[in-house]
JSON list of C-alpha atoms in Angstrom, two decimals:
[
{"chain": "A", "resi": 1, "resn": "MET", "atom": "CA", "xyz": [28.91, 50.88, 113.09]},
{"chain": "A", "resi": 2, "resn": "THR", "atom": "CA", "xyz": [28.00, 52.49, 109.72]},
{"chain": "A", "resi": 3, "resn": "THR", "atom": "CA", "xyz": [30.66, 52.80, 107.03]},
{"chain": "A", "resi": 4, "resn": "GLU", "atom": "CA", "xyz": [30.55, 56.52, 107.74]},
{"chain": "A", "resi": 5, "resn": "GLN", "atom": "CA", "xyz": [31.42, 56.47, 111.45]},
{"chain": "A", "resi": 6, "resn": "THR", "atom": "CA", "xyz": [34.08, 53.88, 110.83]},
{"chain": "A", "resi": 7, "resn": "TYR", "atom": "CA", "xyz": [35.36, 56.33, 107.96]},
{"chain": "A", "resi": 8, "resn": "GLU", "atom": "CA", "xyz": [35.53, 59.25, 110.48]},
{"chain": "A", "resi": 9, "resn": "GLN", "atom": "CA", "xyz": [37.17, 57.35, 113.07]},
{"chain": "A", "resi": 10, "resn": "ALA", "atom": "CA", "xyz": [39.94, 56.64, 110.49]},
{"chain": "A", "resi": 11, "resn": "TYR", "atom": "CA", "xyz": [40.27, 60.31, 109.35]},
{"chain": "A", "resi": 12, "resn": "GLU", "atom": "CA", "xyz": [40.45, 61.20, 113.12]},
{"chain": "A", "resi": 13, "resn": "ALA", "atom": "CA", "xyz": [43.11, 58.54, 113.65]},
{"chain": "A", "resi": 14, "resn": "HIS", "atom": "CA", "xyz": [45.01, 60.35, 110.54]},
{"chain": "A", "resi": 15, "resn": "LEU", "atom": "CA", "xyz": [44.65, 63.52, 112.09]},
{"chain": "A", "resi": 16, "resn": "ASN", "atom": "CA", "xyz": [46.23, 62.28, 115.23]},
{"chain": "A", "resi": 17, "resn": "GLN", "atom": "CA", "xyz": [49.11, 60.93, 113.47]},
{"chain": "A", "resi": 18, "resn": "GLU", "atom": "CA", "xyz": [47.86, 57.23, 113.97]},
{"chain": "A", "resi": 19, "resn": "ASN", "atom": "CA", "xyz": [48.16, 55.91, 110.65]},
{"chain": "A", "resi": 20, "resn": "ASP", "atom": "CA", "xyz": [48.54, 52.40, 111.20]},
{"chain": "A", "resi": 21, "resn": "LYS", "atom": "CA", "xyz": [45.33, 52.49, 113.23]},
{"chain": "A", "resi": 22, "resn": "ALA", "atom": "CA", "xyz": [43.57, 54.61, 110.41]},
{"chain": "A", "resi": 23, "resn": "LEU", "atom": "CA", "xyz": [44.75, 52.06, 107.66]},
{"chain": "A", "resi": 24, "resn": "SER", "atom": "CA", "xyz": [43.49, 49.08, 109.55]},
{"chain": "A", "resi": 25, "resn": "LEU", "atom": "CA", "xyz": [39.81, 51.33, 109.88]},
{"chain": "A", "resi": 26, "resn": "LEU", "atom": "CA", "xyz": [40.01, 51.91, 106.26]},
{"chain": "A", "resi": 27, "resn": "ASP", "atom": "CA", "xyz": [40.33, 48.38, 105.47]},
{"chain": "A", "resi": 28, "resn": "GLN", "atom": "CA", "xyz": [37.20, 47.78, 107.54]},
{"chain": "A", "resi": 29, "resn": "VAL", "atom": "CA", "xyz": [35.34, 50.50, 105.59]},
{"chain": "A", "resi": 30, "resn": "LEU", "atom": "CA", "xyz": [36.28, 48.98, 102.27]},
{"chain": "A", "resi": 31, "resn": "ALA", "atom": "CA", "xyz": [35.23, 45.46, 103.41]},
{"chain": "A", "resi": 32, "resn": "GLN", "atom": "CA", "xyz": [31.97, 47.11, 104.29]},
{"chain": "A", "resi": 33, "resn": "ASP", "atom": "CA", "xyz": [31.44, 49.06, 100.93]},
{"chain": "A", "resi": 34, "resn": "ASN", "atom": "CA", "xyz": [34.24, 48.82, 98.25]},
{"chain": "A", "resi": 35, "resn": "SER", "atom": "CA", "xyz": [32.76, 51.83, 96.55]},
{"chain": "A", "resi": 36, "resn": "TYR", "atom": "CA", "xyz": [33.47, 53.99, 99.04]},
{"chain": "A", "resi": 37, "resn": "ALA", "atom": "CA", "xyz": [35.59, 56.62, 97.50]},
{"chain": "A", "resi": 38, "resn": "PRO", "atom": "CA", "xyz": [36.82, 58.69, 100.48]},
{"chain": "A", "resi": 39, "resn": "ALA", "atom": "CA", "xyz": [38.45, 55.73, 102.07]},
{"chain": "A", "resi": 40, "resn": "TYR", "atom": "CA", "xyz": [40.46, 54.93, 98.89]},
{"chain": "A", "resi": 41, "resn": "PHE", "atom": "CA", "xyz": [41.30, 59.05, 98.68]},
{"chain": "A", "resi": 42, "resn": "LEU", "atom": "CA", "xyz": [42.47, 58.96, 102.18]},
{"chain": "A", "resi": 43, "resn": "LYS", "atom": "CA", "xyz": [44.37, 55.52, 102.27]},
{"chain": "A", "resi": 44, "resn": "ALA", "atom": "CA", "xyz": [46.16, 56.74, 99.12]},
{"chain": "A", "resi": 45, "resn": "ASN", "atom": "CA", "xyz": [47.22, 60.31, 100.68]},
{"chain": "A", "resi": 46, "resn": "ILE", "atom": "CA", "xyz": [48.52, 57.98, 103.84]},
{"chain": "A", "resi": 47, "resn": "PHE", "atom": "CA", "xyz": [50.72, 55.93, 101.77]},
{"chain": "A", "resi": 48, "resn": "LEU", "atom": "CA", "xyz": [51.86, 59.31, 99.92]},
{"chain": "A", "resi": 49, "resn": "LEU", "atom": "CA", "xyz": [52.84, 60.81, 103.00]},
{"chain": "A", "resi": 50, "resn": "ASP", "atom": "CA", "xyz": [54.51, 58.12, 104.50]},
{"chain": "A", "resi": 51, "resn": "PHE", "atom": "CA", "xyz": [58.16, 59.19, 103.59]},
{"chain": "A", "resi": 52, "resn": "GLU", "atom": "CA", "xyz": [59.71, 56.41, 105.76]},
{"chain": "A", "resi": 53, "resn": "ASN", "atom": "CA", "xyz": [58.18, 54.02, 103.81]},
{"chain": "A", "resi": 54, "resn": "PRO", "atom": "CA", "xyz": [56.96, 55.62, 100.51]},
{"chain": "A", "resi": 55, "resn": "ARG", "atom": "CA", "xyz": [54.36, 53.34, 98.50]},
{"chain": "A", "resi": 56, "resn": "GLN", "atom": "CA", "xyz": [53.94, 55.82, 95.54]},
{"chain": "A", "resi": 57, "resn": "ALA", "atom": "CA", "xyz": [52.94, 53.20, 93.13]},
{"chain": "A", "resi": 58, "resn": "GLU", "atom": "CA", "xyz": [50.03, 51.82, 95.69]},
{"chain": "A", "resi": 59, "resn": "ALA", "atom": "CA", "xyz": [48.87, 55.54, 96.06]},
{"chain": "A", "resi": 60, "resn": "ILE", "atom": "CA", "xyz": [48.64, 56.11, 92.64]},
{"chain": "A", "resi": 61, "resn": "GLU", "atom": "CA", "xyz": [46.49, 53.30, 92.25]},
{"chain": "A", "resi": 62, "resn": "LEU", "atom": "CA", "xyz": [44.28, 54.34, 94.88]},
{"chain": "A", "resi": 63, "resn": "PHE", "atom": "CA", "xyz": [44.12, 57.86, 93.52]},
{"chain": "A", "resi": 64, "resn": "GLU", "atom": "CA", "xyz": [42.85, 56.21, 90.17]},
{"chain": "A", "resi": 65, "resn": "LYS", "atom": "CA", "xyz": [40.33, 54.04, 92.27]},
{"chain": "A", "resi": 66, "resn": "ALA", "atom": "CA", "xyz": [38.70, 57.02, 94.04]},
{"chain": "A", "resi": 67, "resn": "ILE", "atom": "CA", "xyz": [38.68, 59.43, 90.93]},
{"chain": "A", "resi": 68, "resn": "GLU", "atom": "CA", "xyz": [36.78, 56.38, 89.04]},
{"chain": "A", "resi": 69, "resn": "LEU", "atom": "CA", "xyz": [34.27, 56.43, 91.83]},
{"chain": "A", "resi": 70, "resn": "ASN", "atom": "CA", "xyz": [33.97, 59.95, 92.05]},
{"chain": "A", "resi": 71, "resn": "PRO", "atom": "CA", "xyz": [35.22, 61.69, 88.67]},
{"chain": "A", "resi": 72, "resn": "THR", "atom": "CA", "xyz": [33.74, 65.03, 89.22]},
{"chain": "A", "resi": 73, "resn": "SER", "atom": "CA", "xyz": [35.96, 65.73, 92.32]},
{"chain": "A", "resi": 74, "resn": "LYS", "atom": "CA", "xyz": [38.71, 68.52, 91.50]},
{"chain": "A", "resi": 75, "resn": "GLU", "atom": "CA", "xyz": [40.16, 67.63, 95.06]},
{"chain": "A", "resi": 76, "resn": "TYR", "atom": "CA", "xyz": [41.13, 64.08, 93.97]},
{"chain": "A", "resi": 77, "resn": "ARG", "atom": "CA", "xyz": [42.43, 65.21, 90.78]},
{"chain": "A", "resi": 78, "resn": "LEU", "atom": "CA", "xyz": [44.94, 67.77, 92.31]},
{"chain": "A", "resi": 79, "resn": "ALA", "atom": "CA", "xyz": [45.96, 65.18, 94.92]},
{"chain": "A", "resi": 80, "resn": "PHE", "atom": "CA", "xyz": [46.44, 62.66, 92.23]},
{"chain": "A", "resi": 81, "resn": "ALA", "atom": "CA", "xyz": [48.69, 65.41, 90.43]},
{"chain": "A", "resi": 82, "resn": "ASP", "atom": "CA", "xyz": [50.42, 65.96, 94.18]},
{"chain": "A", "resi": 83, "resn": "GLY", "atom": "CA", "xyz": [51.12, 62.00, 94.06]},
{"chain": "A", "resi": 84, "resn": "TYR", "atom": "CA", "xyz": [53.05, 62.06, 90.63]},
{"chain": "A", "resi": 85, "resn": "MET", "atom": "CA", "xyz": [54.74, 65.25, 91.68]},
{"chain": "A", "resi": 86, "resn": "GLN", "atom": "CA", "xyz": [56.13, 63.82, 94.77]},
{"chain": "A", "resi": 87, "resn": "SER", "atom": "CA", "xyz": [56.96, 60.60, 92.77]},
{"chain": "A", "resi": 88, "resn": "ALA", "atom": "CA", "xyz": [58.88, 62.94, 90.62]},
{"chain": "A", "resi": 89, "resn": "PHE", "atom": "CA", "xyz": [60.62, 64.69, 93.65]},
{"chain": "A", "resi": 90, "resn": "LYS", "atom": "CA", "xyz": [61.50, 61.21, 94.96]},
{"chain": "A", "resi": 91, "resn": "ALA", "atom": "CA", "xyz": [63.08, 60.00, 91.42]},
{"chain": "A", "resi": 92, "resn": "PHE", "atom": "CA", "xyz": [65.88, 62.58, 91.90]},
{"chain": "A", "resi": 93, "resn": "GLY", "atom": "CA", "xyz": [68.96, 61.39, 89.80]},
{"chain": "A", "resi": 94, "resn": "ASP", "atom": "CA", "xyz": [66.56, 59.47, 87.30]},
{"chain": "A", "resi": 95, "resn": "ASP", "atom": "CA", "xyz": [66.13, 62.59, 84.84]},
{"chain": "A", "resi": 96, "resn": "LYS", "atom": "CA", "xyz": [63.66, 60.56, 82.66]},
{"chain": "A", "resi": 97, "resn": "ALA", "atom": "CA", "xyz": [61.64, 59.28, 85.24]},
{"chain": "A", "resi": 98, "resn": "GLN", "atom": "CA", "xyz": [61.14, 62.52, 87.11]},
{"chain": "A", "resi": 99, "resn": "ALA", "atom": "CA", "xyz": [60.03, 64.12, 83.27]},
{"chain": "A", "resi": 100, "resn": "ASP", "atom": "CA", "xyz": [57.67, 61.23, 82.88]},
{"chain": "A", "resi": 101, "resn": "PHE", "atom": "CA", "xyz": [56.18, 61.90, 86.35]},
{"chain": "A", "resi": 102, "resn": "TYR", "atom": "CA", "xyz": [55.96, 65.47, 86.02]},
{"chain": "A", "resi": 103, "resn": "LYS", "atom": "CA", "xyz": [54.30, 65.25, 82.45]},
{"chain": "A", "resi": 104, "resn": "GLN", "atom": "CA", "xyz": [51.58, 62.81, 83.93]},
{"chain": "A", "resi": 105, "resn": "ALA", "atom": "CA", "xyz": [51.01, 65.18, 86.71]},
{"chain": "A", "resi": 106, "resn": "ILE", "atom": "CA", "xyz": [50.44, 67.91, 83.85]},
{"chain": "A", "resi": 107, "resn": "ALA", "atom": "CA", "xyz": [47.97, 65.77, 82.01]},
{"chain": "A", "resi": 108, "resn": "VAL", "atom": "CA", "xyz": [45.87, 65.22, 85.38]},
{"chain": "A", "resi": 109, "resn": "CYS", "atom": "CA", "xyz": [45.97, 69.18, 85.47]},
{"chain": "A", "resi": 110, "resn": "ASP", "atom": "CA", "xyz": [44.97, 69.65, 82.08]},
{"chain": "A", "resi": 111, "resn": "PHE", "atom": "CA", "xyz": [41.79, 67.83, 82.79]},
{"chain": "A", "resi": 112, "resn": "VAL", "atom": "CA", "xyz": [40.79, 69.95, 85.20]},
{"chain": "A", "resi": 113, "resn": "THR", "atom": "CA", "xyz": [41.56, 73.05, 83.51]},
{"chain": "A", "resi": 114, "resn": "ASN", "atom": "CA", "xyz": [40.31, 72.21, 80.18]},
{"chain": "A", "resi": 115, "resn": "GLU", "atom": "CA", "xyz": [37.51, 69.54, 80.90]},
{"chain": "A", "resi": 116, "resn": "MET", "atom": "CA", "xyz": [35.82, 70.01, 84.24]},
{"chain": "A", "resi": 117, "resn": "GLU", "atom": "CA", "xyz": [32.83, 72.12, 84.36]},
{"chain": "A", "resi": 118, "resn": "SER", "atom": "CA", "xyz": [32.42, 74.74, 87.16]},
{"chain": "A", "resi": 119, "resn": "ASP", "atom": "CA", "xyz": [30.93, 74.04, 90.62]},
{"chain": "A", "resi": 120, "resn": "ASN", "atom": "CA", "xyz": [31.38, 75.68, 94.04]},
{"chain": "A", "resi": 121, "resn": "TYR", "atom": "CA", "xyz": [34.64, 77.68, 94.25]},
{"chain": "A", "resi": 122, "resn": "PRO", "atom": "CA", "xyz": [35.94, 76.83, 90.85]},
{"chain": "A", "resi": 123, "resn": "GLU", "atom": "CA", "xyz": [38.20, 79.42, 90.33]},
{"chain": "A", "resi": 124, "resn": "ASP", "atom": "CA", "xyz": [40.41, 78.16, 93.42]},
{"chain": "A", "resi": 125, "resn": "TRP", "atom": "CA", "xyz": [40.17, 74.66, 92.44]},
{"chain": "A", "resi": 126, "resn": "ILE", "atom": "CA", "xyz": [41.23, 75.30, 88.77]},
{"chain": "A", "resi": 127, "resn": "ALA", "atom": "CA", "xyz": [43.69, 78.04, 89.73]},
{"chain": "A", "resi": 128, "resn": "GLY", "atom": "CA", "xyz": [45.20, 75.07, 91.94]},
{"chain": "A", "resi": 129, "resn": "ALA", "atom": "CA", "xyz": [45.73, 73.28, 88.78]},
{"chain": "A", "resi": 130, "resn": "TYR", "atom": "CA", "xyz": [47.31, 76.10, 86.75]},
{"chain": "A", "resi": 131, "resn": "GLU", "atom": "CA", "xyz": [49.82, 76.52, 89.53]},
{"chain": "A", "resi": 132, "resn": "LYS", "atom": "CA", "xyz": [50.67, 73.05, 89.83]},
{"chain": "A", "resi": 133, "resn": "LYS", "atom": "CA", "xyz": [51.34, 72.92, 85.87]},
{"chain": "A", "resi": 134, "resn": "GLY", "atom": "CA", "xyz": [53.43, 76.06, 86.38]},
{"chain": "A", "resi": 135, "resn": "ILE", "atom": "CA", "xyz": [55.59, 73.99, 88.97]},
{"chain": "A", "resi": 136, "resn": "CYS", "atom": "CA", "xyz": [55.91, 71.18, 86.69]},
{"chain": "A", "resi": 137, "resn": "TYR", "atom": "CA", "xyz": [56.76, 72.94, 83.71]},
{"chain": "A", "resi": 138, "resn": "ASN", "atom": "CA", "xyz": [59.32, 75.17, 85.58]},
{"chain": "A", "resi": 139, "resn": "THR", "atom": "CA", "xyz": [60.93, 72.09, 86.95]},
{"chain": "A", "resi": 140, "resn": "LEU", "atom": "CA", "xyz": [61.22, 70.49, 83.18]},
{"chain": "A", "resi": 141, "resn": "GLY", "atom": "CA", "xyz": [62.87, 73.52, 82.30]},
{"chain": "A", "resi": 142, "resn": "ASP", "atom": "CA", "xyz": [59.85, 75.18, 80.01]},
{"chain": "A", "resi": 143, "resn": "LEU", "atom": "CA", "xyz": [59.78, 78.36, 81.68]},
{"chain": "A", "resi": 144, "resn": "GLU", "atom": "CA", "xyz": [57.57, 80.52, 79.14]},
{"chain": "A", "resi": 145, "resn": "GLN", "atom": "CA", "xyz": [54.86, 77.67, 79.88]},
{"chain": "A", "resi": 146, "resn": "ALA", "atom": "CA", "xyz": [55.52, 77.93, 83.70]},
{"chain": "A", "resi": 147, "resn": "ILE", "atom": "CA", "xyz": [55.13, 81.62, 83.46]},
{"chain": "A", "resi": 148, "resn": "GLN", "atom": "CA", "xyz": [51.75, 81.22, 81.43]},
{"chain": "A", "resi": 149, "resn": "ASN", "atom": "CA", "xyz": [50.19, 78.79, 83.85]},
{"chain": "A", "resi": 150, "resn": "TYR", "atom": "CA", "xyz": [51.19, 81.02, 86.92]},
{"chain": "A", "resi": 151, "resn": "ASP", "atom": "CA", "xyz": [49.50, 83.64, 85.34]},
{"chain": "A", "resi": 152, "resn": "MET", "atom": "CA", "xyz": [46.43, 81.92, 84.75]},
{"chain": "A", "resi": 153, "resn": "ALA", "atom": "CA", "xyz": [46.46, 80.81, 88.67]},
{"chain": "A", "resi": 154, "resn": "ARG", "atom": "CA", "xyz": [46.64, 84.27, 89.73]},
{"chain": "A", "resi": 155, "resn": "LEU", "atom": "CA", "xyz": [44.06, 85.53, 87.22]},
{"chain": "A", "resi": 156, "resn": "MET", "atom": "CA", "xyz": [41.28, 82.98, 88.45]},
{"chain": "A", "resi": 157, "resn": "SER", "atom": "CA", "xyz": [41.89, 83.68, 92.28]},
{"chain": "A", "resi": 158, "resn": "PRO", "atom": "CA", "xyz": [43.54, 86.34, 94.17]},
{"chain": "A", "resi": 159, "resn": "ARG", "atom": "CA", "xyz": [44.68, 83.56, 96.51]},
{"chain": "A", "resi": 160, "resn": "TYR", "atom": "CA", "xyz": [47.53, 83.09, 93.80]},
{"chain": "A", "resi": 161, "resn": "THR", "atom": "CA", "xyz": [48.52, 86.62, 93.50]},
{"chain": "A", "resi": 162, "resn": "HIS", "atom": "CA", "xyz": [51.81, 85.80, 95.10]},
{"chain": "A", "resi": 163, "resn": "LEU", "atom": "CA", "xyz": [52.81, 83.90, 92.06]},
{"chain": "A", "resi": 164, "resn": "LEU", "atom": "CA", "xyz": [53.35, 87.02, 90.45]},
{"chain": "A", "resi": 165, "resn": "ILE", "atom": "CA", "xyz": [56.94, 87.21, 92.49]},
{"chain": "A", "resi": 166, "resn": "ILE", "atom": "CA", "xyz": [57.79, 83.67, 91.00]},
{"chain": "A", "resi": 167, "resn": "MET", "atom": "CA", "xyz": [57.03, 84.85, 87.47]},
{"chain": "A", "resi": 168, "resn": "SER", "atom": "CA", "xyz": [59.26, 87.98, 87.99]},
{"chain": "A", "resi": 169, "resn": "GLN", "atom": "CA", "xyz": [62.00, 85.39, 89.12]},
{"chain": "A", "resi": 170, "resn": "LEU", "atom": "CA", "xyz": [61.67, 83.53, 86.16]},
{"chain": "A", "resi": 171, "resn": "LYS", "atom": "CA", "xyz": [61.81, 86.40, 83.76]},
{"chain": "A", "resi": 172, "resn": "ALA", "atom": "CA", "xyz": [64.70, 88.04, 85.38]},
{"chain": "A", "resi": 173, "resn": "GLU", "atom": "CA", "xyz": [66.97, 85.19, 86.05]},
{"chain": "A", "resi": 174, "resn": "GLY", "atom": "CA", "xyz": [65.82, 82.44, 83.70]},
{"chain": "A", "resi": 175, "resn": "LEU", "atom": "CA", "xyz": [64.55, 84.67, 80.54]},
{"chain": "A", "resi": 176, "resn": "GLN", "atom": "CA", "xyz": [66.87, 87.54, 81.41]},
{"chain": "A", "resi": 177, "resn": "ASP", "atom": "CA", "xyz": [63.99, 89.74, 81.11]},
{"chain": "A", "resi": 178, "resn": "ALA", "atom": "CA", "xyz": [64.63, 92.08, 83.80]},
{"chain": "A", "resi": 179, "resn": "GLN", "atom": "CA", "xyz": [61.95, 94.72, 82.39]},
{"chain": "A", "resi": 180, "resn": "GLY", "atom": "CA", "xyz": [59.31, 92.32, 82.33]},
{"chain": "A", "resi": 181, "resn": "ALA", "atom": "CA", "xyz": [59.91, 91.20, 85.61]},
{"chain": "A", "resi": 182, "resn": "LEU", "atom": "CA", "xyz": [59.79, 94.93, 86.65]},
{"chain": "A", "resi": 183, "resn": "THR", "atom": "CA", "xyz": [56.20, 95.28, 85.09]},
{"chain": "A", "resi": 184, "resn": "THR", "atom": "CA", "xyz": [55.18, 92.22, 86.92]},
{"chain": "A", "resi": 185, "resn": "LEU", "atom": "CA", "xyz": [56.22, 93.52, 90.38]},
{"chain": "A", "resi": 186, "resn": "ASP", "atom": "CA", "xyz": [54.79, 97.00, 89.74]},
{"chain": "A", "resi": 187, "resn": "GLU", "atom": "CA", "xyz": [51.44, 95.00, 89.37]},
{"chain": "A", "resi": 188, "resn": "TYR", "atom": "CA", "xyz": [52.37, 93.03, 92.33]},
{"chain": "A", "resi": 189, "resn": "VAL", "atom": "CA", "xyz": [53.16, 96.09, 94.41]},
{"chain": "A", "resi": 190, "resn": "GLU", "atom": "CA", "xyz": [49.82, 97.76, 93.14]},
{"chain": "A", "resi": 191, "resn": "TYR", "atom": "CA", "xyz": [47.72, 94.76, 93.75]},
{"chain": "A", "resi": 192, "resn": "CYS", "atom": "CA", "xyz": [49.14, 94.93, 97.52]},
{"chain": "A", "resi": 193, "resn": "GLU", "atom": "CA", "xyz": [48.62, 98.60, 97.99]},
{"chain": "A", "resi": 194, "resn": "THR", "atom": "CA", "xyz": [45.11, 98.64, 96.78]},
{"chain": "A", "resi": 195, "resn": "ASN", "atom": "CA", "xyz": [44.23, 95.67, 99.07]},
{"chain": "A", "resi": 196, "resn": "LYS", "atom": "CA", "xyz": [46.17, 96.27, 102.03]},
{"chain": "A", "resi": 197, "resn": "ASP", "atom": "CA", "xyz": [44.04, 95.81, 105.33]},
{"chain": "A", "resi": 198, "resn": "VAL", "atom": "CA", "xyz": [41.57, 93.57, 103.41]},
{"chain": "A", "resi": 199, "resn": "LEU", "atom": "CA", "xyz": [43.50, 90.86, 101.56]},
{"chain": "A", "resi": 200, "resn": "VAL", "atom": "CA", "xyz": [46.91, 91.75, 102.01]},
{"chain": "A", "resi": 201, "resn": "PHE", "atom": "CA", "xyz": [48.89, 91.60, 105.27]},
{"chain": "A", "resi": 202, "resn": "GLU", "atom": "CA", "xyz": [51.70, 94.08, 106.22]},
{"chain": "A", "resi": 203, "resn": "SER", "atom": "CA", "xyz": [54.15, 91.10, 105.59]},
{"chain": "A", "resi": 204, "resn": "GLU", "atom": "CA", "xyz": [53.17, 90.63, 102.07]},
{"chain": "A", "resi": 205, "resn": "LEU", "atom": "CA", "xyz": [53.57, 94.37, 101.16]},
{"chain": "A", "resi": 206, "resn": "ALA", "atom": "CA", "xyz": [57.04, 94.19, 102.88]},
{"chain": "A", "resi": 207, "resn": "SER", "atom": "CA", "xyz": [57.80, 91.24, 100.54]},
{"chain": "A", "resi": 208, "resn": "ALA", "atom": "CA", "xyz": [56.26, 93.08, 97.44]},
{"chain": "A", "resi": 209, "resn": "TYR", "atom": "CA", "xyz": [58.86, 96.03, 97.93]},
{"chain": "A", "resi": 210, "resn": "TYR", "atom": "CA", "xyz": [61.48, 94.09, 98.88]},
{"chain": "A", "resi": 211, "resn": "HIS", "atom": "CA", "xyz": [61.54, 92.12, 95.75]},
{"chain": "A", "resi": 212, "resn": "ARG", "atom": "CA", "xyz": [61.13, 94.99, 93.46]},
{"chain": "A", "resi": 213, "resn": "GLY", "atom": "CA", "xyz": [63.86, 96.99, 95.56]},
{"chain": "A", "resi": 214, "resn": "LYS", "atom": "CA", "xyz": [66.11, 93.96, 94.80]},
{"chain": "A", "resi": 215, "resn": "LEU", "atom": "CA", "xyz": [65.32, 93.68, 91.14]},
{"chain": "A", "resi": 216, "resn": "LYS", "atom": "CA", "xyz": [65.91, 97.31, 90.69]},
{"chain": "A", "resi": 217, "resn": "ALA", "atom": "CA", "xyz": [69.38, 97.53, 92.26]},
{"chain": "A", "resi": 218, "resn": "GLU", "atom": "CA", "xyz": [70.75, 94.19, 91.13]},
{"chain": "A", "resi": 219, "resn": "HIS", "atom": "CA", "xyz": [69.44, 93.93, 87.66]},
{"chain": "A", "resi": 220, "resn": "LEU", "atom": "CA", "xyz": [68.36, 97.20, 86.47]},
{"chain": "A", "resi": 221, "resn": "SER", "atom": "CA", "xyz": [71.29, 99.28, 87.79]},
{"chain": "A", "resi": 222, "resn": "GLN", "atom": "CA", "xyz": [68.67, 101.52, 89.70]},
{"chain": "A", "resi": 223, "resn": "LYS", "atom": "CA", "xyz": [70.23, 101.46, 93.03]},
{"chain": "A", "resi": 224, "resn": "GLU", "atom": "CA", "xyz": [68.40, 104.71, 94.65]},
{"chain": "A", "resi": 225, "resn": "ALA", "atom": "CA", "xyz": [65.11, 103.84, 93.41]},
{"chain": "A", "resi": 226, "resn": "GLY", "atom": "CA", "xyz": [66.02, 100.05, 94.76]},
{"chain": "A", "resi": 227, "resn": "LEU", "atom": "CA", "xyz": [66.95, 101.84, 98.26]},
{"chain": "A", "resi": 228, "resn": "GLN", "atom": "CA", "xyz": [63.55, 103.48, 98.21]},
{"chain": "A", "resi": 229, "resn": "ASP", "atom": "CA", "xyz": [61.47, 100.30, 97.97]},
{"chain": "A", "resi": 230, "resn": "LEU", "atom": "CA", "xyz": [63.77, 98.36, 100.46]},
{"chain": "A", "resi": 231, "resn": "SER", "atom": "CA", "xyz": [63.17, 101.21, 103.02]},
{"chain": "A", "resi": 232, "resn": "LYS", "atom": "CA", "xyz": [59.50, 100.95, 101.82]},
{"chain": "A", "resi": 233, "resn": "ALA", "atom": "CA", "xyz": [59.80, 97.27, 103.03]},
{"chain": "A", "resi": 234, "resn": "LEU", "atom": "CA", "xyz": [61.11, 98.20, 106.40]},
{"chain": "A", "resi": 235, "resn": "GLU", "atom": "CA", "xyz": [58.03, 100.71, 106.95]},
{"chain": "A", "resi": 236, "resn": "TYR", "atom": "CA", "xyz": [55.76, 97.46, 106.62]},
{"chain": "A", "resi": 237, "resn": "GLU", "atom": "CA", "xyz": [57.95, 95.06, 108.34]},
{"chain": "A", "resi": 238, "resn": "ASN", "atom": "CA", "xyz": [61.09, 96.22, 110.50]},
{"chain": "A", "resi": 239, "resn": "SER", "atom": "CA", "xyz": [62.90, 92.74, 110.73]},
{"chain": "A", "resi": 240, "resn": "ASP", "atom": "CA", "xyz": [66.76, 92.06, 110.55]},
{"chain": "A", "resi": 241, "resn": "PHE", "atom": "CA", "xyz": [66.48, 90.37, 107.27]},
{"chain": "A", "resi": 242, "resn": "TYR", "atom": "CA", "xyz": [65.24, 93.67, 105.48]},
{"chain": "A", "resi": 243, "resn": "ARG", "atom": "CA", "xyz": [67.53, 95.97, 107.25]},
{"chain": "A", "resi": 244, "resn": "GLU", "atom": "CA", "xyz": [70.55, 93.73, 106.60]},
{"chain": "A", "resi": 245, "resn": "GLU", "atom": "CA", "xyz": [69.31, 93.58, 102.73]},
{"chain": "A", "resi": 246, "resn": "TYR", "atom": "CA", "xyz": [68.92, 97.35, 102.77]},
{"chain": "A", "resi": 247, "resn": "GLU", "atom": "CA", "xyz": [72.51, 97.94, 104.17]},
{"chain": "A", "resi": 248, "resn": "THR", "atom": "CA", "xyz": [74.27, 95.29, 101.77]},
{"chain": "A", "resi": 249, "resn": "ILE", "atom": "CA", "xyz": [72.57, 97.33, 98.64]},
{"chain": "A", "resi": 250, "resn": "LYS", "atom": "CA", "xyz": [73.46, 100.75, 100.05]},
{"chain": "A", "resi": 251, "resn": "GLN", "atom": "CA", "xyz": [77.24, 99.77, 100.73]},
{"chain": "A", "resi": 252, "resn": "SER", "atom": "CA", "xyz": [77.61, 98.15, 97.58]}
]
C-alpha cells in the first residue's frame, strides 16, 4: 500500500471519528515517509481536537513540522493559529499564559497577512487570518485593533461581511461609540439588501435589521426607528425570538 493510500485510510478513519485507528495509520505513513506533511498536519488536528485528553504541546510541534515541510500552505498556518487560540482558551485562569498564546496566534496570522503571496483564493485565506487576529485582539482587550482587523477581513472577502455586526457591538458597548456602530450597521443592511437572493439569505437580512433596531432603541433613544427595523426583521423571519424582542421594546 502506498503512502498516499495509507494516509487516505487515516483521513477516512478520522472522518468516522475513529481517531485511535487514524493515529495508528498516520504512524505507519510517517514510518514510510517522514517528510509527508499532510500526516503531520492531520495528526496535529486530531491531538488538538481531543478535548478529553488534550495534547496541545504535541499538536503545536506537529503543526510546526508540517509548516516546515510545506511553508507555502496558508491552511497549515491558520490551523496553527487555531492551535494557539485553543491553547489560550484552555489556559483560562492563567492570564499571562492566555495572553502569550494569543500573541503567538497573532504572530502566525501576521505572517499570512504580511508575508505570504497570493495564490488560489487568496482573499478567503488572508481574510481568515485577519478575522483570527481580530478575535485575539478582542480577547486581549485591544478593541481598536480588533475592529481594524475585522474590517480588513470583511473588505477582502464577502464571506466575512457578517463581521460588521461584531464591529458594531464593539463600537457601541466597548468604545461607547453608538453613532459609529450605527454607521457600521447601515453599511451591513445596505450590503444585505443589495445582495439578497444572491449572496444573502433572508435570515441574514433579519439579523441585520434586528441588530440595527436594537442599537437605535437601546443606545440612540430612537425607539420608533428601532421598532421599524425590528418589524422589518419580522418580515424576513417571523420567529418567536424577533417577535418577543419587538414586543419588549414596544412596551419599554
